[in-house]
mmCIF file of C-alpha atoms in Angstrom:
data_model
loop_
_atom_site.group_PDB
_atom_site.id
_atom_site.type_symbol
_atom_site.label_atom_id
_atom_site.label_comp_id
_atom_site.label_asym_id
_atom_site.label_seq_id
_atom_site.Cartn_x
_atom_site.Cartn_y
_atom_site.Cartn_z
ATOM 1 C CA MET F 1 -0.002 -0.003 -0.004
ATOM 2 C CA PRO F 2 1.514 3.383 -0.945
ATOM 3 C CA VAL F 3 2.769 5.478 1.933
ATOM 4 C CA THR F 4 2.128 9.207 1.736
ATOM 5 C CA THR F 5 3.523 12.069 3.749
ATOM 6 C CA PRO F 6 0.887 13.876 5.839
ATOM 7 C CA PRO F 7 -0.108 17.285 4.461
ATOM 8 C CA PRO F 8 2.205 20.054 5.653
ATOM 9 C CA THR F 9 0.870 22.275 8.393
ATOM 10 C CA SER F 10 3.252 25.211 8.023
ATOM 11 C CA THR F 11 2.364 28.320 6.062
ATOM 12 C CA PRO F 12 3.066 27.681 2.349
ATOM 13 C CA ALA F 13 6.001 29.630 0.916
ATOM 14 C CA ALA F 14 6.044 28.356 -2.649
ATOM 15 C CA ALA F 15 7.601 31.588 -3.860
ATOM 16 C CA ASP F 16 10.769 30.520 -2.041
ATOM 17 C CA LEU F 17 11.260 27.470 -4.274
ATOM 18 C CA SER F 18 14.690 27.497 -5.864
ATOM 19 C CA PRO F 19 15.549 26.337 -9.403
ATOM 20 C CA GLN F 20 17.310 23.334 -7.896
ATOM 21 C CA GLU F 21 14.157 22.360 -6.027
ATOM 22 C CA LEU F 22 12.176 22.629 -9.265
ATOM 23 C CA ARG F 23 14.736 20.406 -11.007
ATOM 24 C CA THR F 24 14.380 17.916 -8.168
ATOM 25 C CA LEU F 25 10.596 17.796 -8.622
ATOM 26 C CA VAL F 26 10.954 17.142 -12.332
ATOM 27 C CA ALA F 27 13.670 14.518 -11.867
ATOM 28 C CA VAL F 28 11.633 12.518 -9.342
ATOM 29 C CA ALA F 29 8.599 12.590 -11.646
ATOM 30 C CA VAL F 30 10.600 11.579 -14.715
ATOM 31 C CA GLU F 31 12.648 8.862 -12.997
ATOM 32 C CA GLY F 32 9.783 7.509 -10.917
ATOM 33 C CA GLY F 33 11.657 7.426 -7.628
ATOM 34 C CA PHE F 34 14.076 9.170 -5.298
ATOM 35 C CA SER F 35 17.034 6.853 -5.895
ATOM 36 C CA ALA F 36 16.910 7.144 -9.676
ATOM 37 C CA ALA F 37 16.425 10.900 -9.432
ATOM 38 C CA ALA F 38 19.430 11.116 -7.131
ATOM 39 C CA GLY F 39 21.593 9.505 -9.798
ATOM 40 C CA THR F 40 20.378 11.995 -12.392
ATOM 41 C CA LEU F 41 20.926 14.976 -10.115
ATOM 42 C CA GLY F 42 24.248 13.885 -8.625
ATOM 43 C CA MET F 43 22.762 13.791 -5.134
ATOM 44 C CA THR F 44 22.183 11.131 -2.500
ATOM 45 C CA GLN F 45 18.820 9.437 -2.156
ATOM 46 C CA SER F 46 18.355 10.868 1.311
ATOM 47 C CA ALA F 47 19.107 14.375 0.039
ATOM 48 C CA VAL F 48 16.462 14.054 -2.666
ATOM 49 C CA SER F 49 13.919 12.703 -0.182
ATOM 50 C CA HIS F 50 14.690 15.534 2.223
ATOM 51 C CA ALA F 51 14.396 18.093 -0.585
ATOM 52 C CA VAL F 52 10.989 16.782 -1.657
ATOM 53 C CA ARG F 53 9.680 16.925 1.918
ATOM 54 C CA GLY F 54 10.854 20.540 2.111
ATOM 55 C CA ILE F 55 9.165 21.380 -1.198
ATOM 56 C CA GLU F 56 5.920 19.818 0.007
ATOM 57 C CA ARG F 57 6.033 21.934 3.167
ATOM 58 C CA LYS F 58 6.529 25.076 1.110
ATOM 59 C CA VAL F 59 3.790 24.215 -1.365
ATOM 60 C CA GLY F 60 1.367 22.997 1.249
ATOM 61 C CA ALA F 61 0.427 19.755 -0.515
ATOM 62 C CA VAL F 62 1.588 16.171 -0.860
ATOM 63 C CA LEU F 63 3.222 15.936 -4.277
ATOM 64 C CA PHE F 64 4.291 12.268 -4.438
ATOM 65 C CA GLU F 65 2.875 8.969 -3.271
ATOM 66 C CA ARG F 66 5.714 6.919 -1.804
ATOM 67 C CA GLY F 67 5.601 3.181 -2.168
ATOM 68 C CA ARG F 68 7.795 0.127 -2.539
ATOM 69 C CA TYR F 69 7.972 0.688 -6.281
ATOM 70 C CA GLY F 70 9.040 4.315 -6.173
ATOM 71 C CA ALA F 71 7.347 7.697 -6.112
ATOM 72 C CA ARG F 72 4.345 8.627 -8.216
ATOM 73 C CA PRO F 73 3.028 12.213 -8.551
ATOM 74 C CA THR F 74 -0.305 12.938 -6.918
ATOM 75 C CA ALA F 75 -2.775 15.166 -8.741
ATOM 76 C CA ALA F 76 -1.155 18.132 -7.003
ATOM 77 C CA GLY F 77 2.266 16.776 -7.900
ATOM 78 C CA THR F 78 1.390 16.434 -11.587
ATOM 79 C CA ARG F 79 0.302 20.063 -11.655
ATOM 80 C CA ALA F 80 3.383 21.182 -9.722
ATOM 81 C CA VAL F 81 5.766 19.291 -12.026
ATOM 82 C CA ALA F 82 4.163 20.888 -15.102
ATOM 83 C CA HIS F 83 4.632 24.341 -13.597
ATOM 84 C CA ALA F 84 8.192 23.460 -12.589
ATOM 85 C CA ARG F 85 9.074 22.506 -16.163
ATOM 86 C CA ARG F 86 7.592 25.710 -17.482
ATOM 87 C CA VAL F 87 9.380 27.901 -14.920
ATOM 88 C CA LEU F 88 12.727 26.214 -15.637
ATOM 89 C CA ARG F 89 12.178 26.709 -19.358
ATOM 90 C CA MET F 90 11.554 30.424 -18.813
ATOM 91 C CA LEU F 91 14.725 30.699 -16.744
ATOM 92 C CA ASP F 92 16.664 29.181 -19.645
ATOM 93 C CA THR F 93 14.946 31.560 -22.040
ATOM 94 C CA LEU F 94 15.717 34.541 -19.819
ATOM 95 C CA ALA F 95 19.431 33.786 -20.034
ATOM 96 C CA ALA F 96 19.385 33.039 -23.785
ATOM 97 C CA GLU F 97 17.507 36.206 -24.709
ATOM 98 C CA ALA F 98 19.580 38.378 -22.386
ATOM 99 C CA ARG F 99 22.760 37.128 -24.073
ATOM 100 C CA GLY F 100 21.275 37.792 -27.514
ATOM 101 C CA ALA F 101 19.962 41.295 -26.833
ATOM 102 C CA GLY F 102 21.407 43.606 -29.506
ATOM 103 C CA ALA F 103 23.760 40.883 -30.727
ATOM 104 C CA GLY F 104 22.346 40.611 -34.252
ATOM 105 C CA ALA F 105 24.319 41.774 -37.296
ATOM 106 C CA ASP F 106 22.001 44.758 -37.635
ATOM 107 C CA GLY F 107 22.010 45.512 -33.928
ATOM 108 C CA GLY F 108 18.733 43.702 -33.358
ATOM 109 C CA ASP F 109 18.035 40.869 -30.978
ATOM 110 C CA THR F 110 19.042 37.298 -31.678
ATOM 111 C CA VAL F 111 18.782 34.056 -29.766
ATOM 112 C CA ALA F 112 20.548 30.712 -29.574
ATOM 113 C CA GLY F 113 19.393 27.535 -27.941
ATOM 114 C CA PRO F 114 16.774 24.792 -28.097
ATOM 115 C CA LEU F 115 13.223 25.099 -29.386
ATOM 116 C CA ARG F 116 11.082 22.084 -28.469
ATOM 117 C CA ILE F 117 8.267 21.285 -30.874
ATOM 118 C CA ALA F 118 5.557 18.639 -30.537
ATOM 119 C CA ALA F 119 3.675 17.694 -33.708
ATOM 120 C CA PHE F 120 1.380 14.960 -34.921
ATOM 121 C CA ARG F 121 2.858 12.692 -37.566
ATOM 122 C CA SER F 122 1.586 14.223 -40.812
ATOM 123 C CA ALA F 123 2.384 17.760 -39.644
ATOM 124 C CA ALA F 124 5.901 16.689 -38.682
ATOM 125 C CA LEU F 125 6.409 15.096 -42.085
ATOM 126 C CA HIS F 126 4.756 17.558 -44.432
ATOM 127 C CA LEU F 127 4.301 20.920 -42.695
ATOM 128 C CA LEU F 128 7.221 21.514 -40.346
ATOM 129 C CA PRO F 129 10.165 20.856 -42.703
ATOM 130 C CA ARG F 130 9.530 23.972 -44.800
ATOM 131 C CA ALA F 131 8.991 26.099 -41.698
ATOM 132 C CA LEU F 132 12.187 24.792 -40.107
ATOM 133 C CA GLU F 133 14.124 25.489 -43.296
ATOM 134 C CA GLY F 134 13.095 29.148 -43.124
ATOM 135 C CA LEU F 135 13.794 29.255 -39.404
ATOM 136 C CA ALA F 136 17.334 27.938 -39.910
ATOM 137 C CA ALA F 137 18.036 30.526 -42.605
ATOM 138 C CA ARG F 138 16.890 33.473 -40.491
ATOM 139 C CA HIS F 139 17.795 32.232 -37.003
ATOM 140 C CA PRO F 140 20.731 29.822 -37.287
ATOM 141 C CA GLY F 141 21.283 29.842 -33.524
ATOM 142 C CA ILE F 142 17.923 28.221 -32.789
ATOM 143 C CA GLU F 143 18.164 24.453 -32.394
ATOM 144 C CA PRO F 144 14.728 22.901 -33.024
ATOM 145 C CA THR F 145 13.862 19.411 -31.875
ATOM 146 C CA VAL F 146 10.637 17.761 -33.025
ATOM 147 C CA ARG F 147 8.794 15.149 -31.021
ATOM 148 C CA VAL F 148 6.067 13.227 -32.850
ATOM 149 C CA VAL F 149 3.018 12.793 -30.616
ATOM 150 C CA ARG F 150 -0.236 10.989 -31.343
ATOM 151 C CA GLU F 151 -3.072 13.500 -31.558
ATOM 152 C CA VAL F 152 -5.334 11.622 -29.164
ATOM 153 C CA GLY F 153 -6.178 12.522 -25.583
ATOM 154 C CA PRO F 154 -4.031 15.467 -24.460
ATOM 155 C CA GLY F 155 -2.040 15.181 -27.723
ATOM 156 C CA THR F 156 0.463 17.845 -28.699
ATOM 157 C CA ALA F 157 -1.289 20.508 -26.622
ATOM 158 C CA GLY F 158 -0.795 18.305 -23.580
ATOM 159 C CA GLU F 159 2.949 18.253 -24.224
ATOM 160 C CA VAL F 160 2.956 22.057 -24.105
ATOM 161 C CA ALA F 161 0.736 22.242 -21.016
ATOM 162 C CA GLU F 162 2.994 19.755 -19.200
ATOM 163 C CA GLY F 163 6.083 21.787 -20.054
ATOM 164 C CA ARG F 164 7.633 19.140 -22.324
ATOM 165 C CA ALA F 165 7.302 21.259 -25.486
ATOM 166 C CA ASP F 166 7.451 24.971 -26.254
ATOM 167 C CA VAL F 167 5.107 24.824 -29.248
ATOM 168 C CA GLY F 168 2.614 22.198 -30.343
ATOM 169 C CA ILE F 169 1.284 21.755 -33.866
ATOM 170 C CA ALA F 170 -2.233 20.668 -33.026
ATOM 171 C CA THR F 171 -5.688 20.093 -34.419
ATOM 172 C CA ILE F 172 -7.889 22.943 -33.209
ATOM 173 C CA GLY F 173 -11.653 23.146 -33.451
ATOM 174 C CA THR F 174 -14.945 22.774 -31.661
ATOM 175 C CA GLY F 175 -14.094 19.199 -30.736
ATOM 176 C CA SER F 176 -10.549 20.031 -29.633
ATOM 177 C CA PRO F 177 -10.296 23.689 -28.587
ATOM 178 C CA VAL F 178 -7.130 25.328 -27.287
ATOM 179 C CA PRO F 179 -6.858 24.026 -23.703
ATOM 180 C CA PRO F 180 -7.278 26.442 -20.790
ATOM 181 C CA GLY F 181 -4.023 28.101 -19.856
ATOM 182 C CA LEU F 182 -2.591 27.933 -23.382
ATOM 183 C CA ILE F 183 -2.921 30.246 -26.368
ATOM 184 C CA GLY F 184 -2.928 29.425 -30.064
ATOM 185 C CA ASP F 185 -4.425 30.064 -33.450
ATOM 186 C CA VAL F 186 -5.440 28.242 -36.603
ATOM 187 C CA LEU F 187 -2.798 28.123 -39.343
ATOM 188 C CA LEU F 188 -4.717 26.329 -42.078
ATOM 189 C CA GLU F 189 -7.852 24.358 -42.886
ATOM 190 C CA GLU F 190 -7.086 21.034 -44.519
ATOM 191 C CA PRO F 191 -9.860 19.324 -46.492
ATOM 192 C CA TYR F 192 -10.702 15.649 -46.331
ATOM 193 C CA ALA F 193 -10.816 13.482 -49.441
ATOM 194 C CA LEU F 194 -11.571 9.907 -50.385
ATOM 195 C CA VAL F 195 -8.411 7.901 -51.068
ATOM 196 C CA HIS F 196 -8.669 4.550 -52.816
ATOM 197 C CA PRO F 197 -6.674 2.120 -54.977
ATOM 198 C CA ALA F 198 -5.724 3.647 -58.319
ATOM 199 C CA GLY F 199 -8.045 2.652 -61.125
ATOM 200 C CA HIS F 200 -10.609 0.896 -58.929
ATOM 201 C CA PRO F 201 -14.003 0.939 -60.719
ATOM 202 C CA ASP F 202 -16.090 1.324 -57.545
ATOM 203 C CA PRO F 203 -13.954 2.511 -54.595
ATOM 204 C CA ARG F 204 -16.986 3.152 -52.392
ATOM 205 C CA SER F 205 -17.662 -0.580 -52.368
ATOM 206 C CA LEU F 206 -14.355 -1.273 -50.604
ATOM 207 C CA PRO F 207 -13.955 -1.777 -46.840
ATOM 208 C CA LEU F 208 -13.276 1.383 -44.853
ATOM 209 C CA VAL F 209 -9.818 1.739 -43.292
ATOM 210 C CA ASP F 210 -9.456 4.084 -40.327
ATOM 211 C CA TRP F 211 -7.113 5.021 -37.484
ATOM 212 C CA THR F 212 -7.696 6.428 -34.011
ATOM 213 C CA GLU F 213 -6.511 10.011 -34.416
ATOM 214 C CA ASN F 214 -8.196 10.591 -37.769
ATOM 215 C CA CYS F 215 -11.180 12.833 -37.221
ATOM 216 C CA SER F 216 -12.637 15.525 -35.061
ATOM 217 C CA SER F 217 -16.174 15.285 -33.706
ATOM 218 C CA TYR F 218 -17.297 17.646 -36.480
ATOM 219 C CA THR F 219 -16.000 15.265 -39.133
ATOM 220 C CA ARG F 220 -17.568 12.284 -37.402
ATOM 221 C CA THR F 221 -20.932 14.082 -37.555
ATOM 222 C CA TRP F 222 -20.457 14.550 -41.286
ATOM 223 C CA TRP F 223 -19.581 10.873 -41.611
ATOM 224 C CA ALA F 224 -22.762 9.846 -39.835
ATOM 225 C CA GLU F 225 -24.796 11.753 -42.411
ATOM 226 C CA GLN F 226 -23.262 9.867 -45.365
ATOM 227 C CA ASP F 227 -25.180 6.641 -45.956
ATOM 228 C CA TRP F 228 -22.503 5.328 -48.323
ATOM 229 C CA ILE F 229 -19.762 5.243 -45.674
ATOM 230 C CA PRO F 230 -19.645 1.839 -43.918
ATOM 231 C CA TYR F 231 -18.321 1.151 -40.440
ATOM 232 C CA ALA F 232 -14.566 0.788 -40.418
ATOM 233 C CA THR F 233 -13.661 -2.876 -40.683
ATOM 234 C CA VAL F 234 -9.893 -2.270 -40.733
ATOM 235 C CA GLN F 235 -8.133 -0.248 -38.027
ATOM 236 C CA ALA F 236 -4.537 0.864 -38.556
ATOM 237 C CA GLU F 237 -2.002 2.345 -36.161
ATOM 238 C CA ASP F 238 -1.389 5.584 -38.074
ATOM 239 C CA ASP F 239 -2.089 7.352 -41.355
ATOM 240 C CA GLY F 240 0.989 5.864 -43.009
ATOM 241 C CA ALA F 241 -0.335 2.377 -42.350
ATOM 242 C CA VAL F 242 -3.733 3.408 -43.732
ATOM 243 C CA LEU F 243 -2.157 4.549 -46.999
ATOM 244 C CA SER F 244 -0.160 1.327 -47.254
ATOM 245 C CA ILE F 245 -3.322 -0.754 -46.847
ATOM 246 C CA VAL F 246 -5.255 1.342 -49.357
ATOM 247 C CA GLY F 247 -2.362 1.277 -51.814
ATOM 248 C CA SER F 248 -2.358 -2.508 -51.616
ATOM 249 C CA GLY F 249 -5.949 -2.544 -52.848
ATOM 250 C CA LEU F 250 -7.462 -3.660 -49.544
ATOM 251 C CA GLY F 251 -9.732 -0.731 -48.781
ATOM 252 C CA MET F 252 -10.599 2.952 -49.049
ATOM 253 C CA ALA F 253 -10.185 5.749 -46.501
ATOM 254 C CA ILE F 254 -11.291 9.296 -45.807
ATOM 255 C CA MET F 255 -8.233 11.303 -44.864
ATOM 256 C CA PRO F 256 -7.107 14.922 -44.361
ATOM 257 C CA ALA F 257 -4.822 16.660 -46.823
ATOM 258 C CA LEU F 258 -1.632 16.550 -44.757
ATOM 259 C CA SER F 259 -1.910 12.777 -44.497
ATOM 260 C CA LEU F 260 -2.373 12.523 -48.259
ATOM 261 C CA THR F 261 0.678 14.598 -49.159
ATOM 262 C CA ARG F 262 2.924 12.402 -51.306
ATOM 263 C CA ALA F 263 0.461 9.507 -51.141
ATOM 264 C CA PRO F 264 1.653 6.294 -52.866
ATOM 265 C CA LEU F 265 1.347 6.178 -56.646
ATOM 266 C CA THR F 266 -0.855 3.116 -56.237
ATOM 267 C CA THR F 267 -3.588 5.355 -54.763
ATOM 268 C CA GLU F 268 -5.929 8.000 -56.126
ATOM 269 C CA THR F 269 -7.874 10.680 -54.307
ATOM 270 C CA THR F 270 -11.389 11.862 -55.068
ATOM 271 C CA ASP F 271 -12.810 15.171 -53.894
ATOM 272 C CA LEU F 272 -15.735 14.758 -51.515
ATOM 273 C CA GLY F 273 -17.546 17.772 -52.925
ATOM 274 C CA PRO F 274 -18.475 21.212 -51.578
ATOM 275 C CA GLY F 275 -19.828 19.794 -48.329
ATOM 276 C CA ARG F 276 -16.608 17.958 -47.503
ATOM 277 C CA PRO F 277 -15.335 18.304 -43.944
ATOM 278 C CA THR F 278 -12.125 20.089 -43.052
ATOM 279 C CA ARG F 279 -9.708 19.928 -40.153
ATOM 280 C CA SER F 280 -8.198 23.010 -38.519
ATOM 281 C CA VAL F 281 -4.459 22.784 -37.915
ATOM 282 C CA GLY F 282 -2.812 25.366 -35.722
ATOM 283 C CA TYR F 283 -0.243 26.043 -33.046
ATOM 284 C CA VAL F 284 -0.482 26.161 -29.261
ATOM 285 C CA THR F 285 2.004 27.553 -26.783
ATOM 286 C CA THR F 286 2.061 29.019 -23.290
ATOM 287 C CA PRO F 287 1.359 32.710 -22.647
ATOM 288 C CA GLU F 288 4.854 33.178 -21.243
ATOM 289 C CA LEU F 289 6.622 31.547 -24.203
ATOM 290 C CA ALA F 290 4.453 33.258 -26.825
ATOM 291 C CA THR F 291 6.513 36.437 -26.542
ATOM 292 C CA THR F 292 9.928 34.773 -26.817
ATOM 293 C CA ILE F 293 12.092 35.231 -29.897
ATOM 294 C CA ALA F 294 12.291 31.557 -30.862
ATOM 295 C CA VAL F 295 8.574 30.842 -30.563
ATOM 296 C CA ARG F 296 7.582 34.019 -32.405
ATOM 297 C CA ALA F 297 10.072 33.185 -35.160
ATOM 298 C CA LEU F 298 8.642 29.688 -35.656
ATOM 299 C CA ILE F 299 5.071 30.998 -35.750
ATOM 300 C CA ARG F 300 6.066 33.531 -38.422
ATOM 301 C CA GLU F 301 7.540 30.752 -40.542
ATOM 302 C CA LEU F 302 4.429 28.624 -40.120
ATOM 303 C CA ARG F 303 2.192 31.533 -41.094
ATOM 304 C CA ALA F 304 4.338 32.149 -44.165
ATOM 305 C CA LEU F 305 3.268 28.742 -45.485
ATOM 306 C CA ARG F 306 -0.307 29.968 -45.652
ATOM 307 C CA PRO F 307 -1.268 31.625 -48.953
ATOM 308 C CA LEU F 308 -3.097 34.941 -49.044
ATOM 309 C CA ASP F 309 -6.370 33.359 -50.118
ATOM 310 C CA GLY F 310 -6.419 31.128 -47.029
ATOM 311 C CA GLY F 311 -6.485 27.954 -49.098
ATOM 312 C CA TRP F 312 -4.499 24.750 -48.843
ATOM 313 C CA PRO F 313 -0.766 25.634 -48.845
ATOM 314 C CA LEU F 314 0.758 22.440 -50.216
ATOM 315 C CA ASN F 315 0.506 20.832 -53.621
ATOM 316 C CA GLY F 316 -2.149 18.237 -52.851
ATOM 317 C CA PRO F 317 -4.225 16.032 -55.160
ATOM 318 C CA TRP F 318 -7.551 17.830 -54.812
ATOM 319 C CA SER F 319 -9.033 17.432 -58.251
ATOM 320 C CA THR F 320 -10.782 14.151 -59.069
ATOM 321 C CA GLY F 321 -8.019 11.549 -59.105
ATOM 322 C CA ARG F 322 -4.317 12.349 -59.068
#
C-alpha cells in the first residue's frame, strides 16, 4: 500500500522554491523514484527525499505517493511538475535572450538555444520541414527538436501544457479547442478526401480503413450523415499504415490533406464535394513563451506557409483523381 507524507501544516512559501528544487521535482517525476532521481541529479537518495519533503512543506500539498515501487506524482504533484518545467524553461529563455539582446548583425536581438516542438505525424512530415528550413536561414542559432506525438487525448497541446514542449502543432476546433491556460491560433484548414486504390471501378464498395486520431467530432458528424460510408472494418495504427493498406488494394479511407501529401502512386484521391469536412491545424504555446524570440520566429515561418487566399498551402491532389 503506498505510503504518503501527511499534508504540511506550516504556512506555504512556494515563492521561495529554488531552481534546484524545481529540477528535483521534475527529476523525481521523470525517474519515478528518489534513488533514480538522485543519480540523475548527482545527489544522494536521502538528500532528494529531504528536498521533496521541504518542497511539500513550502507548497502545502503532498506531491508524491511513496511506495515500494518508487514515487508517483499525486494530482497536485502532476500540476506542480508541469509548472516546474515551465518555470525552468523560462529561466533558460531569460538567459538566452539576455545574451542575444542587440547581438544581431543589424544591432537587433538574436537568440541561440533549443526550441522544443511537438507535432502529430503528418504535420511533422509535411508541414514543419519547410517552416524549419526558413527558421534555420533566419535564425541559425535556434536548435529545433521535433517530437512526434499521437493526436489523441491530451495530444500535442498536452505536451505544451505539461512543459515538455514549447510549441505544439495541433488540431484545433470545436471538438478540440485550445486548452485552458494555453494560447494558439489556426494556421490552415485542410480538407478531407476519399483515397482509394488507383483505377478501382467502384472505390466506395471497398472496406473502410481508419485510425484512431483521424477525425474531429465535427468530421464524425459529417460521416454519420453519409449513408454510403460503412463502419470501419480495418483499423490501422497511423495514417501511413492506412495509406499502405489502401495502396495494396485492400480498402478505401477518408483522410485529411496533410496525411495525403505524397500519397503512394498506387492510390488516387477523389474530392468529396463542396460539403466535404475540413480539419483546422494550428499552433499552441504558453502565454509566457508566446513572446519569446524563438517561438515568435517559428510561428512567423508557419504563417508564411499559408497563402493569401487562405487555401491549402501544399501541392495536394484535390481534383478528381491524381
